[in-house]
Coordinates of C-alpha atoms and ligand atoms in Angstrom, one line a residue:
M12 CA 77.6 -41.2 89.5
P13 CA 79.5 -43.5 91.3
A14 CA 77.7 -45.2 94.4
P15 CA 77.9 -42.8 97.2
R16 CA 80.1 -43.2 100.4
V17 CA 77.6 -45.2 102.7
Q18 CA 78.3 -44.6 106.3
R19 CA 75.1 -46.8 108.3
T20 CA 73.6 -45.7 111.5
T21 CA 74.5 -47.6 114.4
T22 CA 71.2 -46.7 116.2
P23 CA 68.4 -47.5 113.8
K24 CA 65.0 -45.9 115.2
N25 CA 61.9 -47.9 115.6
H26 CA 59.4 -47.0 112.3
P27 CA 56.4 -45.2 113.6
D28 CA 52.9 -46.9 112.6
P29 CA 52.0 -46.4 109.3
T30 CA 48.6 -45.5 109.6
G31 CA 49.1 -42.5 112.0
L32 CA 51.8 -40.9 110.0
G33 CA 50.2 -37.3 109.6
F34 CA 53.2 -35.2 107.7
G35 CA 56.6 -34.6 108.2
K36 CA 56.6 -35.3 111.8
Y37 CA 58.8 -38.6 111.5
F38 CA 62.4 -38.8 109.8
A39 CA 64.0 -41.9 108.5
D40 CA 67.7 -42.8 109.2
H41 CA 69.9 -41.7 106.6
M42 CA 70.5 -38.1 104.6
A43 CA 72.7 -37.5 101.8
T44 CA 75.0 -35.1 101.8
M45 CA 76.9 -33.0 98.7
E46 CA 78.8 -29.6 99.7
W47 CA 79.8 -26.9 96.4
V48 CA 83.0 -25.1 96.9
H49 CA 83.5 -22.3 94.5
D50 CA 87.1 -23.2 93.3
R51 CA 86.1 -27.4 93.4
G52 CA 82.7 -27.4 92.3
W53 CA 80.8 -30.2 93.6
L54 CA 82.5 -32.7 96.0
E55 CA 81.8 -36.6 96.2
P56 CA 78.2 -37.5 98.0
E57 CA 77.9 -39.2 100.8
I58 CA 75.0 -40.8 102.8
K59 CA 75.3 -40.7 106.4
P60 CA 72.9 -40.8 109.3
Y61 CA 70.5 -38.0 109.9
G62 CA 71.2 -35.5 111.7
P63 CA 72.4 -31.7 112.7
I64 CA 74.4 -29.8 110.0
P65 CA 77.0 -28.0 111.7
M66 CA 77.0 -24.4 110.4
E67 CA 78.7 -21.3 110.9
P68 CA 76.5 -18.4 112.8
A69 CA 77.9 -16.4 109.4
A70 CA 76.7 -19.2 107.1
G71 CA 74.8 -17.2 104.1
V72 CA 71.3 -18.8 104.2
L73 CA 71.0 -17.7 107.7
H74 CA 71.4 -13.9 106.5
Y75 CA 70.6 -13.5 102.9
G76 CA 68.3 -16.3 102.4
Q77 CA 70.0 -18.2 99.9
A78 CA 67.8 -21.4 100.4
M79 CA 65.7 -23.7 98.7
F80 CA 64.4 -27.2 98.5
E81 CA 62.0 -29.8 96.5
G82 CA 59.4 -32.4 97.9
L83 CA 58.8 -35.5 96.3
K84 CA 57.9 -39.2 97.0
A85 CA 58.6 -42.6 96.7
F86 CA 55.6 -45.2 96.9
R87 CA 55.4 -48.6 97.9
G88 CA 53.7 -50.6 95.2
V89 CA 50.8 -53.0 95.3
D90 CA 53.7 -55.2 94.4
G91 CA 56.1 -54.3 97.1
V92 CA 58.2 -52.6 95.0
V93 CA 59.9 -49.4 95.6
R94 CA 59.4 -46.3 93.0
L95 CA 60.6 -42.8 92.9
F96 CA 57.9 -40.9 90.8
R97 CA 59.1 -38.2 88.3
A98 CA 62.3 -37.5 90.8
D99 CA 63.8 -36.4 87.1
A100 CA 61.1 -33.4 87.1
N101 CA 61.9 -32.3 90.6
A102 CA 65.5 -32.4 89.9
R103 CA 65.5 -30.2 86.5
R104 CA 63.1 -27.9 88.5
M105 CA 65.7 -27.4 91.4
A106 CA 68.4 -26.9 88.8
S107 CA 66.6 -24.0 87.1
G108 CA 65.6 -22.5 91.1
A109 CA 69.2 -22.5 91.9
L110 CA 70.1 -20.3 89.1
R111 CA 67.6 -17.8 90.0
L112 CA 68.9 -17.7 93.5
C113 CA 72.3 -17.6 92.2
M114 CA 73.2 -20.7 93.6
P115 CA 75.0 -23.7 91.8
P116 CA 72.3 -26.2 90.5
P117 CA 73.4 -29.9 91.6
E118 CA 73.5 -31.4 87.8
P119 CA 69.8 -33.1 87.4
K120 CA 70.7 -36.5 87.1
L121 CA 73.0 -36.6 89.8
A122 CA 70.5 -35.3 92.4
E123 CA 68.0 -37.9 90.9
E124 CA 70.6 -40.7 91.4
L125 CA 71.3 -39.3 94.9
C126 CA 67.7 -39.4 95.8
H127 CA 67.7 -43.2 94.5
A128 CA 70.6 -44.2 96.5
L129 CA 69.1 -42.5 99.7
V130 CA 65.9 -44.5 99.0
A131 CA 67.3 -47.7 98.5
V132 CA 69.4 -47.5 101.9
D133 CA 66.1 -46.4 103.8
R134 CA 63.8 -48.7 101.6
D135 CA 62.0 -50.1 104.8
W136 CA 61.2 -46.5 105.6
V137 CA 58.9 -46.9 102.4
P138 CA 55.2 -47.1 104.1
A139 CA 52.9 -49.8 102.4
P140 CA 49.5 -48.3 103.3
A141 CA 47.3 -46.7 100.4
G142 CA 47.7 -42.7 100.9
T143 CA 51.1 -42.9 102.3
A144 CA 54.8 -42.3 101.1
L145 CA 58.2 -41.9 101.5
Y146 CA 58.6 -37.9 101.1
L147 CA 62.0 -37.1 100.0
R148 CA 63.3 -33.4 101.1
P149 CA 66.1 -32.2 98.6
T150 CA 67.7 -28.9 100.1
L151 CA 70.1 -26.6 98.6
V152 CA 71.7 -23.7 101.0
A153 CA 74.3 -21.5 101.7
T154 CA 77.3 -22.2 104.1
E155 CA 79.9 -20.2 103.4
G156 CA 80.7 -17.7 106.8
F157 CA 80.6 -13.8 105.5
L158 CA 78.8 -10.5 105.6
G159 CA 79.4 -8.5 102.6
V160 CA 76.0 -9.4 100.6
R161 CA 76.9 -11.5 97.3
P162 CA 76.3 -15.3 96.7
S163 CA 77.9 -17.9 99.2
Q164 CA 81.0 -19.4 98.0
R165 CA 80.1 -22.6 99.6
Y166 CA 76.5 -24.6 99.7
L167 CA 75.4 -27.8 101.0
F168 CA 72.9 -30.1 98.9
F169 CA 71.4 -32.6 101.3
V170 CA 68.5 -34.8 101.0
F171 CA 66.6 -36.5 103.8
S172 CA 63.4 -37.9 103.8
S173 CA 60.0 -38.7 106.1
P174 CA 57.6 -41.3 105.9
V175 CA 54.0 -39.4 105.5
G176 CA 50.5 -39.9 105.2
A177 CA 47.8 -37.0 104.1
Y178 CA 49.1 -33.8 104.4
Y179 CA 45.9 -32.3 106.0
S180 CA 44.6 -34.5 109.0
N181 CA 41.3 -35.1 108.3
A182 CA 39.1 -38.3 107.7
T183 CA 39.2 -38.5 104.2
G184 CA 42.7 -38.4 104.1
G185 CA 42.9 -34.8 102.7
L186 CA 39.9 -34.8 99.9
E187 CA 37.6 -33.2 102.7
P188 CA 37.1 -29.6 101.3
V189 CA 39.0 -27.1 102.8
K190 CA 38.0 -23.2 103.2
I191 CA 40.2 -20.6 101.6
K192 CA 40.3 -16.8 102.3
V193 CA 41.0 -14.8 99.3
E194 CA 44.1 -12.5 100.3
L195 CA 43.7 -9.3 98.8
K196 CA 46.1 -7.6 100.1
M197 CA 49.1 -9.0 100.8
T198 CA 51.2 -11.2 98.1
R199 CA 53.5 -14.3 98.2
A200 CA 55.4 -13.6 94.7
A201 CA 55.8 -10.8 92.3
K202 CA 56.5 -10.5 89.0
G203 CA 59.9 -10.4 88.2
G204 CA 60.5 -12.2 91.5
I205 CA 61.5 -15.8 92.5
G206 CA 58.4 -17.0 93.1
A207 CA 58.8 -19.6 90.3
A208 CA 61.8 -21.0 92.2
K209 CA 60.6 -23.1 95.2
A210 CA 62.8 -20.6 97.7
A211 CA 62.6 -21.0 101.2
A212 CA 61.8 -17.2 101.2
N213 CA 58.5 -17.4 99.2
Y214 CA 57.2 -19.9 102.0
A215 CA 58.4 -17.2 105.0
A216 CA 56.7 -14.6 102.9
S217 CA 53.3 -16.8 103.3
L218 CA 53.3 -17.5 107.2
Y219 CA 51.9 -14.4 107.9
S220 CA 48.8 -14.4 105.9
A221 CA 48.4 -18.2 106.2
A222 CA 48.5 -17.5 110.2
E223 CA 45.9 -15.2 110.2
A224 CA 43.2 -17.0 108.0
K225 CA 44.1 -20.1 110.5
K226 CA 42.9 -17.5 113.0
Q227 CA 39.8 -17.0 110.9
G228 CA 38.9 -20.3 110.6
Y229 CA 40.3 -21.1 106.9
S230 CA 42.6 -23.5 106.0
Q231 CA 44.9 -21.3 103.8
V232 CA 44.5 -18.5 101.6
L233 CA 44.4 -18.0 98.0
W234 CA 47.1 -15.7 96.0
M235 CA 46.5 -13.4 93.7
D236 CA 48.5 -11.3 91.6
A237 CA 50.7 -8.7 93.0
K238 CA 49.9 -5.9 91.3
D239 CA 46.1 -5.7 91.3
H240 CA 44.8 -8.7 92.8
A241 CA 43.0 -9.5 90.4
F242 CA 44.0 -12.5 88.8
V243 CA 44.7 -16.3 90.7
E244 CA 47.9 -17.0 91.0
E245 CA 48.1 -20.4 93.8
V246 CA 46.2 -21.6 96.8
G247 CA 48.1 -22.2 100.0
T248 CA 51.5 -23.9 99.1
M249 CA 49.5 -25.6 95.8
N250 CA 49.2 -24.9 92.1
L251 CA 45.6 -23.9 91.5
F252 CA 43.2 -25.4 89.3
A253 CA 39.1 -24.7 88.4
V254 CA 36.6 -26.3 86.4
I255 CA 34.7 -23.5 84.5
N256 CA 32.6 -24.3 81.9
D257 CA 33.5 -28.3 81.9
E258 CA 36.9 -27.5 80.9
L259 CA 40.0 -27.7 83.4
V260 CA 41.6 -24.4 84.3
T261 CA 45.0 -23.4 85.8
P262 CA 46.9 -20.1 85.9
P263 CA 49.9 -20.1 83.3
L264 CA 53.1 -20.6 84.4
S265 CA 55.1 -17.3 84.7
D266 CA 57.8 -15.9 87.2
S267 CA 55.1 -15.6 90.3
I268 CA 54.0 -19.3 90.0
L269 CA 55.6 -22.5 90.4
A270 CA 55.7 -25.2 87.8
G271 CA 54.0 -27.7 89.6
V272 CA 55.1 -31.4 89.0
T273 CA 51.6 -32.5 90.5
R274 CA 50.5 -29.8 88.2
D275 CA 51.8 -31.0 85.1
S276 CA 50.7 -34.9 86.1
L277 CA 47.2 -33.7 86.7
M278 CA 46.9 -32.0 83.5
T279 CA 48.2 -35.0 81.5
L280 CA 45.8 -37.1 83.1
A281 CA 43.1 -34.8 82.6
R282 CA 43.5 -34.8 78.9
D283 CA 44.1 -38.1 79.0
R284 CA 40.1 -38.7 80.1
G285 CA 39.4 -36.2 76.9
M286 CA 38.7 -33.6 79.2
K287 CA 39.9 -29.8 77.7
V288 CA 42.7 -28.3 80.1
I289 CA 43.4 -24.6 79.5
E290 CA 46.1 -22.4 81.0
R291 CA 45.1 -19.0 81.0
P292 CA 44.3 -16.2 83.7
I293 CA 41.5 -16.6 86.0
T294 CA 40.4 -13.2 87.4
R295 CA 38.8 -12.7 90.8
E296 CA 35.3 -12.0 88.9
E297 CA 35.3 -15.7 87.8
L298 CA 35.4 -17.3 91.0
E299 CA 33.3 -14.6 93.0
S300 CA 30.4 -14.6 90.9
G301 CA 30.4 -18.5 91.3
K302 CA 31.4 -19.5 87.9
A303 CA 33.5 -22.2 89.0
K304 CA 32.0 -25.7 89.8
E305 CA 35.0 -27.2 91.3
V306 CA 38.2 -25.6 92.5
F307 CA 41.1 -27.6 94.3
G308 CA 45.2 -27.3 94.8
S309 CA 47.3 -29.7 93.8
G310 CA 50.8 -30.6 95.2
T311 CA 53.3 -33.4 95.8
A312 CA 51.9 -33.1 99.5
A313 CA 48.5 -33.3 99.5
V314 CA 48.3 -34.4 96.0
V315 CA 44.6 -32.8 95.5
S316 CA 42.9 -30.6 97.7
P317 CA 39.4 -29.3 97.2
V318 CA 38.4 -26.0 98.1
G319 CA 34.5 -26.0 99.3
E320 CA 34.3 -22.4 100.1
L321 CA 36.0 -19.1 99.1
N322 CA 35.9 -16.0 101.1
F323 CA 36.3 -12.3 99.5
E324 CA 36.6 -9.9 102.3
G325 CA 33.5 -11.6 103.6
K326 CA 31.8 -12.6 101.1
K327 CA 31.6 -16.2 100.9
V328 CA 31.3 -18.4 97.8
V329 CA 30.4 -22.0 98.1
I330 CA 31.8 -24.1 95.6
N331 CA 30.0 -27.4 94.5
D332 CA 27.8 -27.3 97.9
G333 CA 31.1 -27.7 99.9
A334 CA 31.6 -30.8 98.8
Q335 CA 34.4 -32.9 96.8
G336 CA 33.5 -32.6 92.7
P337 CA 34.3 -35.5 90.6
V338 CA 37.1 -34.1 88.6
A339 CA 39.4 -33.4 91.8
K340 CA 38.1 -36.9 92.9
G341 CA 38.8 -38.8 89.7
L342 CA 42.0 -36.8 89.1
Y343 CA 43.0 -37.8 92.9
E344 CA 42.1 -41.6 92.1
E345 CA 43.8 -42.1 89.0
L346 CA 47.2 -40.3 90.2
T347 CA 47.2 -42.2 93.0
N348 CA 46.4 -45.5 91.5
I349 CA 49.5 -44.9 89.2
Q350 CA 51.6 -43.8 91.8
R351 CA 51.2 -47.4 94.0
G352 CA 51.4 -49.2 90.8
A353 CA 47.5 -50.3 91.1
K354 CA 47.4 -48.7 87.3
P355 CA 49.5 -48.7 84.4
D356 CA 52.0 -45.8 84.3
T357 CA 51.8 -44.8 80.6
H358 CA 53.8 -41.9 80.9
G359 CA 56.9 -43.3 82.4
W360 CA 56.7 -41.3 85.8
L361 CA 57.8 -43.9 87.7
K362 CA 61.2 -45.3 88.5
E363 CA 62.1 -48.6 90.3
V364 CA 64.5 -48.4 93.3
K365 CA 67.1 -50.8 92.7
Ligands
LIG415 C1 53.4 -29.2 98.6 O1 52.2 -29.2 98.3 O2 54.2 -30.5 98.3 C2 54.1 -28.4 98.8 O3 54.7 -27.7 98.5 C3 54.0 -28.4 100.5 C4 55.0 -28.6 101.1 C5 56.0 -27.1 101.3 C6 55.1 -29.2 102.4

């Protein structure tokens, strides 16, 4: 990729205290943008000050929902060097999701390079303390103004970033087990649908259930399959893992489950540690009868989020006495140590931002 044109901000913002970042409250100074027009393809990318995106009221994204995003992180290593974690995997996932949503896939290498170029410009925004990162949000939306239902002929790909700490705000930086309501009526994604794409619509589909669960004192919901609610799919916005019979089990990828980069990383690290890792359907019955020694979610934002209690329509199943389990803790530490450069990156997941 030729180096993108960079227009630097003339009004840089103050950096927030890196020990109180929370998640997604602050935005770094710049964003990268690249337009796609049907008869020209992708136009030259640029990096410019973070700010509003002008859009027609008739823009396709606002009506027919052609929108998807990614989430990935840049870390400041213990050696001070800034590195991106598995940006190539996120870029590939965005390209395949874009096809499902009838959008032009940003070329993965180009998307990855644009993320690197953006972080190079906002390098100072990458926080240093353990448990923090610069979270990048590549996004693809339909921008053409029209009304007949069809794919848009104009798109905007943009990337902005946010210095973040723990996703769940609690004392242990996210490793505190959460209470989860098992959603046995509504569904997040169905067979044949768009659940495997990181489509904005999947998050819209999840909000009502999650809000109801929160009113009842739960952090999130456990999503089951759309047909019978018999098989476990995801937990909140995360992939799900369970430790059953000393094996690490996770539902196989399908068109209703997102192919998590953290999911893949944790499976690799667990295998490295000699654990048996199995992708197979997990039934409601297995979790309801208390067979799981541990249950946890995995995602870029929270990394690992242990589940301490599952509520099946009033029946409470406490997992590992409501405490953080050794597998979740071990994998969290292993992965975050690699991300911070405190442990060797034997899988080549980190790339230095030059
Ligand atoms: C993640 O786990 O990274 C997510 O998908 C959550 C994000 C949408 C904030």
